[in-house]
Amino acid sequence: MRAVAYKQPQPITAETSLIDIELPTPEAKGHDLLVEVKAVSVNPVDVKVRANVAPAEGEYKILGWDAAGIVKAVGPDVTMFKPGDEVFYAGAINRGGSNAEFHLVDERIVGAKPKSLDFPAAAALPLTSITAYEALFDRLKVQDSVPGTANAILIIGGAGGVGSIAIQIARALTDLTVIATASRPETQAWVKELGAHHVIDHSKPLAPQIEALDIGAPAFVFSTTNTSDHIGSIVDAIAPQGRFALIDDPKTLDAVPFKRKAISIHWELMFTRPLFHTADMIEQHRLLTKVAELVDAGKIRSTLTETAGTINAANLKKAHALVETGKMKGKVVLAGF
C-alpha cells in the first residue's frame, strides 16, 4: 500500500521531512477495522509529532489521525461495523497513522460517517469534535452550572479547528452564551457565522472586553491555543469557582493565580482514552455518533476550509506548512491517493 512517512524529525522545508513509501497492507485483528482511507485532515498534533518524535531505529513513522473511509475488513472481535461501512475517526497516537491507503483503527473510537457529508468534509471533523466534546462535557462539565455566575463560556482561539467545532457543539447542545476570540476581520466573521453570540479580540486584554458585554463573568473558559499568553486575562475574566480547560502545551502553567477564585483546571487530550484503553473508551464511538446525527440534522457543519490535493508527501508538506502558520481557520483536508 502507498503511505506517507518520515525517518527523522525535520523542518517541513527539508526534502525528506515527509516521503512517499510502499508498505504491506496490515491485517485486522481483535477489535480493529481495516479502513480504506478516502480523506484525511492535518492537525497541529501532526506538525508537533513530525518535528519532535523520532521513529524506532530503521523504521518509518506514519502520521495522520483524522480520517474518513470505507471498512474493508474487520477483526474477529468487531461487533459494530462490517465491510462496506463508511466511517470517520481520529485514531490513536500510539499506533500507525492514517496517511496511508489502508489503516487499522479500534472500532470503539470510530463513528459512522455523517450521511450528508462526503469523505473530505467528514475527515475535517473527528479529532476536533472529540476534543471539543470531551472538553465541554467530560472536563468542564458545562451541564453542571456554577451558581451565581454567567452561564457563559469563553472560547479562546475560536477560529481554529477545535474552536470552530466547539462553538457549534456548545450552541447545539447547551444554553451557554458563547464568547469566542478572534483577531482578524475574516476570522471574526467566521466565528460569528458558526454561532458565537459575542466575538472579542485575543490580541487585546480579555477581561475588559468581557466586562463591556455586560453579561457577567463567564463560568467556563476553554483555551485552545497560546494559553501562556492569556493566563493573566483568564484569571481576571473567569467567575469565582469557575472551570478552566486547555489543550495546548504551555512551557509552564502557574496554577497559583487561580487559587484565590478557587478555579478548577482541566487538561483535555482526546488520545487519552485509546492510549490507555480506559474503561469508557467506547464513549468516543458514542460521541462521534452524536456528532454525525447533529451534522445530518443540519445543527452543525463541517469545518473544512482548505483542500490540499491528493494524499502524497508533496501535498502533505503544503498542508503542514499551512498549519504551522498558526493562522488557519477551520481545517485543511487531503483526499484520495
One Martini backbone bead per residue (centre of mass of N, CA, C, O) as a GRO file, in nm:
protein
  337
    1MET     BB    1   0.102   0.032   0.014
    2ARG     BB    2   0.044   0.360   0.037
    3ALA     BB    3   0.257   0.616   0.194
    4VAL     BB    4   0.334   0.857   0.456
    5ALA     BB    5   0.663   0.952   0.584
    6TYR     BB    6   0.933   0.916   0.835
    7LYS     BB    7   1.278   0.902   0.996
    8GLN     BB    8   1.310   1.214   1.082
    9PRO     BB    9   1.316   1.499   1.240
   10GLN     BB   10   1.193   1.792   1.058
   11PRO     BB   11   1.158   2.036   0.872
   12ILE     BB   12   0.929   2.091   0.624
   13THR     BB   13   1.160   2.197   0.416
   14ALA     BB   14   1.265   1.931   0.400
   15GLU     BB   15   1.292   1.685   0.170
   16THR     BB   16   1.250   1.438   0.413
   17SER     BB   17   1.005   1.506   0.605
   18LEU     BB   18   0.838   1.373   0.365
   19ILE     BB   19   0.748   1.045   0.230
   20ASP     BB   20   0.713   0.810  -0.014
   21ILE     BB   21   0.570   0.479   0.035
   22GLU     BB   22   0.591   0.117   0.075
   23LEU     BB   23   0.353  -0.120   0.217
   24PRO     BB   24   0.202  -0.344   0.379
   25THR     BB   25  -0.098  -0.467   0.438
   26PRO     BB   26  -0.281  -0.480   0.700
   27GLU     BB   27  -0.427  -0.669   0.974
   28ALA     BB   28  -0.719  -0.755   1.118
   29LYS     BB   29  -0.764  -0.743   1.475
   30GLY     BB   30  -0.986  -0.786   1.692
   31HIS     BB   31  -1.120  -0.449   1.705
   32ASP     BB   32  -1.038  -0.407   1.415
   33LEU     BB   33  -1.021  -0.190   1.141
   34LEU     BB   34  -1.003  -0.188   0.789
   35VAL     BB   35  -0.926   0.112   0.621
   36GLU     BB   36  -1.012   0.291   0.343
   37VAL     BB   37  -0.868   0.578   0.260
   38LYS     BB   38  -1.015   0.898   0.146
   39ALA     BB   39  -0.952   1.101   0.397
   40VAL     BB   40  -0.766   1.382   0.538
   41SER     BB   41  -0.636   1.564   0.817
   42VAL     BB   42  -0.463   1.845   0.958
   43ASN     BB   43  -0.288   1.887   1.264
   44PRO     BB   44  -0.091   2.004   1.512
   45VAL     BB   45   0.004   1.717   1.595
   46ASP     BB   46   0.151   1.649   1.335
   47VAL     BB   47   0.365   1.870   1.359
   48LYS     BB   48   0.483   1.796   1.637
   49VAL     BB   49   0.569   1.507   1.575
   50ARG     BB   50   0.747   1.554   1.322
   51ALA     BB   51   0.950   1.759   1.484
   52ASN     BB   52   1.003   1.546   1.763
   53VAL     BB   53   0.952   1.238   1.661
   54ALA     BB   54   1.116   0.940   1.664
   55PRO     BB   55   1.156   0.661   1.528
   56ALA     BB   56   1.251   0.370   1.517
   57GLU     BB   57   1.511   0.213   1.427
   58GLY     BB   58   1.461   0.187   1.075
   59GLU     BB   59   1.186   0.332   1.080
   60TYR     BB   60   0.866   0.437   1.015
   61LYS     BB   61   0.650   0.730   1.029
   62ILE     BB   62   0.301   0.760   1.049
   63LEU     BB   63   0.077   0.991   1.003
   64GLY     BB   64  -0.237   1.055   1.114
   65TRP     BB   65  -0.587   1.080   1.236
   66ASP     BB   66  -0.767   1.191   1.052
   67ALA     BB   67  -1.058   1.012   0.906
   68ALA     BB   68  -1.206   0.879   0.596
   69GLY     BB   69  -1.395   0.572   0.509
   70ILE     BB   70  -1.373   0.218   0.423
   71VAL     BB   71  -1.458  -0.087   0.516
   72LYS     BB   72  -1.274  -0.396   0.440
   73ALA     BB   73  -1.213  -0.511   0.738
   74VAL     BB   74  -1.239  -0.741   1.027
   75GLY     BB   75  -1.217  -0.837   1.329
   76PRO     BB   76  -1.330  -1.094   1.543
   77ASP     BB   77  -1.445  -0.862   1.771
   78VAL     BB   78  -1.635  -0.726   1.588
   79THR     BB   79  -1.982  -0.553   1.616
   80MET     BB   80  -2.038  -0.247   1.465
   81PHE     BB   81  -1.899  -0.345   1.190
   82LYS     BB   82  -1.864  -0.358   0.825
   83PRO     BB   83  -1.811  -0.415   0.525
   84GLY     BB   84  -1.875  -0.088   0.363
   85ASP     BB   85  -1.853   0.104   0.574
   86GLU     BB   86  -1.882   0.441   0.666
   87VAL     BB   87  -1.616   0.635   0.819
   88PHE     BB   88  -1.502   0.811   1.125
   89TYR     BB   89  -1.183   0.938   1.273
   90ALA     BB   90  -0.875   0.976   1.507
   91GLY     BB   91  -0.743   0.766   1.659
   92ALA     BB   92  -0.401   0.679   1.770
   93ILE     BB   93  -0.088   0.788   1.890
   94ASN     BB   94   0.033   0.468   1.925
   95ARG     BB   95  -0.021   0.447   1.613
   96GLY     BB   96  -0.058   0.424   1.309
   97GLY     BB   97  -0.143   0.623   1.056
   98SER     BB   98  -0.365   0.773   0.791
   99ASN     BB   99  -0.122   0.813   0.571
  100ALA     BB  100  -0.290   0.574   0.407
  101GLU     BB  101  -0.465   0.346   0.233
  102PHE     BB  102  -0.440   0.173   0.502
  103HIS     BB  103  -0.616   0.133   0.829
  104LEU     BB  104  -0.592   0.087   1.175
  105VAL     BB  105  -0.888   0.065   1.397
  106ASP     BB  106  -1.074   0.097   1.667
  107GLU     BB  107  -1.414   0.071   1.694
  108ARG     BB  108  -1.444   0.247   1.976
  109ILE     BB  109  -1.333   0.521   1.787
  110VAL     BB  110  -1.581   0.496   1.586
  111GLY     BB  111  -1.781   0.638   1.323
  112ALA     BB  112  -2.039   0.705   1.137
  113LYS     BB  113  -2.072   0.867   0.868
  114PRO     BB  114  -2.205   1.127   0.756
  115LYS     BB  115  -2.446   1.125   0.510
  116SER     BB  116  -2.417   1.445   0.417
  117LEU     BB  117  -2.113   1.373   0.370
  118ASP     BB  118  -1.822   1.370   0.249
  119PHE     BB  119  -1.510   1.270   0.306
  120PRO     BB  120  -1.367   1.544   0.346
  121ALA     BB  121  -1.572   1.674   0.544
  122ALA     BB  122  -1.546   1.444   0.757
  123ALA     BB  123  -1.227   1.460   0.810
  124ALA     BB  124  -1.247   1.743   0.972
  125LEU     BB  125  -1.394   1.637   1.260
  126PRO     BB  126  -1.299   1.428   1.482
  127LEU     BB  127  -1.072   1.549   1.665
  128THR     BB  128  -1.218   1.818   1.733
  129SER     BB  129  -1.482   1.698   1.839
  130ILE     BB  130  -1.369   1.532   2.068
  131THR     BB  131  -1.226   1.759   2.213
  132ALA     BB  132  -1.471   1.945   2.257
  133TYR     BB  133  -1.665   1.747   2.394
  134GLU     BB  134  -1.481   1.664   2.631
  135ALA     BB  135  -1.431   1.946   2.741
  136LEU     BB  136  -1.727   2.022   2.798
  137PHE     BB  137  -1.846   1.737   2.942
  138ASP     BB  138  -1.588   1.601   3.101
  139ARG     BB  139  -1.433   1.852   3.218
  140LEU     BB  140  -1.626   2.113   3.258
  141LYS     BB  141  -1.922   2.047   3.294
  142VAL     BB  142  -2.158   2.240   3.161
  143GLN     BB  143  -2.419   2.094   3.279
  144ASP     BB  144  -2.292   2.224   3.543
  145SER     BB  145  -2.353   2.480   3.710
  146VAL     BB  146  -2.246   2.799   3.838
  147PRO     BB  147  -2.324   2.965   4.094
  148GLY     BB  148  -2.365   3.311   4.019
  149THR     BB  149  -2.312   3.291   3.711
  150ALA     BB  150  -2.243   3.308   3.395
  151ASN     BB  151  -2.384   3.118   3.131
  152ALA     BB  152  -2.067   3.097   3.012
  153ILE     BB  153  -1.825   3.085   2.732
  154LEU     BB  154  -1.479   3.097   2.673
  155ILE     BB  155  -1.321   3.090   2.345
  156ILE     BB  156  -0.994   3.038   2.268
  157GLY     BB  157  -0.968   3.019   1.939
  158GLY     BB  158  -1.238   3.010   1.746
  159ALA     BB  159  -1.111   2.957   1.438
  160GLY     BB  160  -1.010   2.700   1.484
  161GLY     BB  161  -1.063   2.375   1.484
  162VAL     BB  162  -1.178   2.350   1.776
  163GLY     BB  163  -1.335   2.617   1.797
  164SER     BB  164  -1.531   2.571   1.553
  165ILE     BB  165  -1.677   2.323   1.702
  166ALA     BB  166  -1.733   2.427   1.988
  167ILE     BB  167  -1.937   2.637   1.916
  168GLN     BB  168  -2.146   2.442   1.788
  169ILE     BB  169  -2.188   2.247   2.026
  170ALA     BB  170  -2.276   2.457   2.232
  171ARG     BB  171  -2.526   2.551   2.067
  172ALA     BB  172  -2.665   2.262   2.025
  173LEU     BB  173  -2.631   2.142   2.357
  174THR     BB  174  -2.669   2.434   2.484
  175ASP     BB  175  -2.728   2.752   2.687
  176LEU     BB  176  -2.484   2.899   2.622
  177THR     BB  177  -2.284   3.168   2.618
  178VAL     BB  178  -2.082   3.260   2.337
  179ILE     BB  179  -1.736   3.340   2.360
  180ALA     BB  180  -1.517   3.450   2.109
  181THR     BB  181  -1.194   3.447   1.965
  182ALA     BB  182  -1.064   3.708   1.740
  183SER     BB  183  -0.832   3.920   1.525
  184ARG     BB  184  -0.967   3.900   1.243
  185PRO     BB  185  -1.205   3.972   1.022
  186GLU     BB  186  -1.232   3.677   0.903
  187THR     BB  187  -1.248   3.529   1.184
  188GLN     BB  188  -1.482   3.687   1.304
  189ALA     BB  189  -1.686   3.605   1.086
  190TRP     BB  190  -1.665   3.297   1.128
  191VAL     BB  191  -1.762   3.278   1.430
  192LYS     BB  192  -2.035   3.405   1.376
  193GLU     BB  193  -2.132   3.194   1.168
  194LEU     BB  194  -2.110   2.952   1.390
  195GLY     BB  195  -2.256   3.114   1.670
  196ALA     BB  196  -2.146   3.340   1.815
  197HIS     BB  197  -2.252   3.587   2.027
  198HIS     BB  198  -1.948   3.672   2.083
  199VAL     BB  199  -1.665   3.890   1.986
  200ILE     BB  200  -1.318   3.888   2.062
  201ASP     BB  201  -0.983   4.014   2.115
  202HIS     BB  202  -0.678   3.836   2.180
  203SER     BB  203  -0.476   4.096   2.140
  204LYS     BB  204  -0.638   4.178   2.392
  205PRO     BB  205  -0.770   4.232   2.671
  206LEU     BB  206  -1.032   4.039   2.798
  207ALA     BB  207  -1.185   4.148   3.048
  208PRO     BB  208  -1.290   4.426   2.938
  209GLN     BB  209  -1.457   4.300   2.705
  210ILE     BB  210  -1.645   4.134   2.885
  211GLU     BB  211  -1.751   4.364   3.062
  212ALA     BB  212  -1.881   4.520   2.812
  213LEU     BB  213  -2.117   4.304   2.769
  214ASP     BB  214  -2.296   4.272   3.033
  215ILE     BB  215  -2.308   3.938   3.154
  216GLY     BB  216  -2.069   3.861   3.308
  217ALA     BB  217  -1.891   3.613   3.441
  218PRO     BB  218  -1.764   3.335   3.327
  219ALA     BB  219  -1.772   2.993   3.412
  220PHE     BB  220  -1.613   2.936   3.133
  221VAL     BB  221  -1.289   2.818   3.000
  222PHE     BB  222  -1.150   2.767   2.660
  223SER     BB  223  -0.824   2.679   2.563
  224THR     BB  224  -0.661   2.623   2.232
  225THR     BB  225  -0.436   2.867   2.243
  226ASN     BB  226  -0.191   3.046   2.378
  227THR     BB  227  -0.218   3.033   2.695
  228SER     BB  228   0.034   3.186   2.812
  229ASP     BB  229  -0.081   3.472   2.702
  230HIS     BB  230  -0.375   3.446   2.896
  231ILE     BB  231  -0.373   3.392   3.202
  232GLY     BB  232  -0.434   3.668   3.327
  233SER     BB  233  -0.707   3.710   3.176
  234ILE     BB  234  -0.847   3.458   3.283
  235VAL     BB  235  -0.839   3.523   3.582
  236ASP     BB  236  -1.000   3.792   3.550
  237ALA     BB  237  -1.262   3.675   3.388
  238ILE     BB  238  -1.336   3.455   3.567
  239ALA     BB  239  -1.534   3.304   3.775
  240PRO     BB  240  -1.596   3.213   4.067
  241GLN     BB  241  -1.573   2.867   4.055
  242GLY     BB  242  -1.471   2.800   3.798
  243ARG     BB  243  -1.378   2.661   3.467
  244PHE     BB  244  -1.066   2.532   3.324
  245ALA     BB  245  -0.953   2.470   2.986
  246LEU     BB  246  -0.693   2.282   2.804
  247ILE     BB  247  -0.470   2.175   2.504
  248ASP     BB  248  -0.206   2.286   2.522
  249ASP     BB  249   0.174   2.357   2.563
  250PRO     BB  250   0.286   2.502   2.803
  251LYS     BB  251   0.586   2.534   2.954
  252THR     BB  252   0.410   2.677   3.173
  253LEU     BB  253   0.180   2.643   3.473
  254ASP     BB  254   0.043   2.874   3.684
  255ALA     BB  255  -0.195   2.804   3.941
  256VAL     BB  256  -0.200   3.016   4.173
  257PRO     BB  257  -0.391   3.251   4.058
  258PHE     BB  258  -0.655   3.054   4.090
  259LYS     BB  259  -0.706   3.024   4.398
  260ARG     BB  260  -0.880   3.271   4.490
  261LYS     BB  261  -1.124   3.149   4.290
  262ALA     BB  262  -1.140   2.839   4.277
  263ILE     BB  263  -1.014   2.711   4.020
  264SER     BB  264  -1.053   2.472   3.785
  265ILE     BB  265  -0.825   2.244   3.617
  266HIS     BB  266  -0.824   2.122   3.267
  267TRP     BB  267  -0.727   1.856   3.076
  268GLU     BB  268  -0.721   1.789   2.718
  269LEU     BB  269  -0.702   1.450   2.563
  270MET     BB  270  -0.820   1.252   2.308
  271PHE     BB  271  -0.599   1.006   2.348
  272THR     BB  272  -0.641   0.875   2.628
  273ARG     BB  273  -0.842   0.647   2.588
  274PRO     BB  274  -0.678   0.476   2.371
  275LEU     BB  275  -0.401   0.470   2.515
  276PHE     BB  276  -0.542   0.329   2.798
  277HIS     BB  277  -0.798   0.173   2.770
  278THR     BB  278  -1.045   0.272   2.890
  279ALA     BB  279  -1.352   0.189   3.017
  280ASP     BB  280  -1.470   0.453   2.826
  281MET     BB  281  -1.378   0.436   2.520
  282ILE     BB  282  -1.669   0.423   2.371
  283GLU     BB  283  -1.739   0.730   2.386
  284GLN     BB  284  -1.621   0.803   2.106
  285HIS     BB  285  -1.834   0.661   1.944
  286ARG     BB  286  -2.080   0.811   2.063
  287LEU     BB  287  -1.996   1.105   1.992
  288LEU     BB  288  -1.970   1.062   1.686
  289THR     BB  289  -2.264   0.985   1.651
  290LYS     BB  290  -2.372   1.259   1.748
  291VAL     BB  291  -2.232   1.435   1.538
  292ALA     BB  292  -2.364   1.305   1.291
  293GLU     BB  293  -2.653   1.380   1.372
  294LEU     BB  294  -2.608   1.688   1.372
  295VAL     BB  295  -2.526   1.712   1.080
  296ASP     BB  296  -2.785   1.570   0.951
  297ALA     BB  297  -2.969   1.802   1.103
  298GLY     BB  298  -2.814   2.091   1.066
  299LYS     BB  299  -2.650   2.190   1.346
  300ILE     BB  300  -2.380   2.114   1.206
  301ARG     BB  301  -2.058   2.170   1.049
  302SER     BB  302  -1.813   2.166   0.858
  303THR     BB  303  -1.452   2.288   0.885
  304LEU     BB  304  -1.383   2.305   0.599
  305THR     BB  305  -1.141   2.536   0.410
  306GLU     BB  306  -0.909   2.337   0.296
  307THR     BB  307  -0.732   2.214   0.009
  308ALA     BB  308  -0.439   1.973  -0.087
  309GLY     BB  309  -0.526   1.730  -0.234
  310THR     BB  310  -0.368   1.459  -0.245
  311ILE     BB  311  -0.215   1.180  -0.087
  312ASN     BB  312   0.104   1.319  -0.034
  313ALA     BB  313   0.399   1.453   0.038
  314ALA     BB  314   0.374   1.728  -0.101
  315ASN     BB  315   0.088   1.801   0.014
  316LEU     BB  316   0.152   1.762   0.316
  317LYS     BB  317   0.359   1.985   0.333
  318LYS     BB  318   0.162   2.213   0.273
  319ALA     BB  319  -0.026   2.157   0.513
  320HIS     BB  320   0.182   2.189   0.738
  321ALA     BB  321   0.262   2.480   0.669
  322LEU     BB  322  -0.018   2.597   0.721
  323VAL     BB  323  -0.044   2.514   1.020
  324GLU     BB  324   0.228   2.658   1.116
  325THR     BB  325   0.117   2.958   1.102
  326GLY     BB  326  -0.148   2.985   1.303
  327LYS     BB  327  -0.394   3.096   1.074
  328MET     BB  328  -0.611   2.905   1.078
  329LYS     BB  329  -0.929   2.821   0.950
  330GLY     BB  330  -1.011   2.546   1.042
  331LYS     BB  331  -0.956   2.296   0.782
  332VAL     BB  332  -0.727   2.066   0.630
  333VAL     BB  333  -0.758   1.866   0.323
  334LEU     BB  334  -0.721   1.528   0.197
  335ALA     BB  335  -0.783   1.333  -0.119
  336GLY     BB  336  -0.672   1.064  -0.212
  337PHE     BB  337  -0.420   0.870  -0.432
   0.00000   0.00000   0.00000
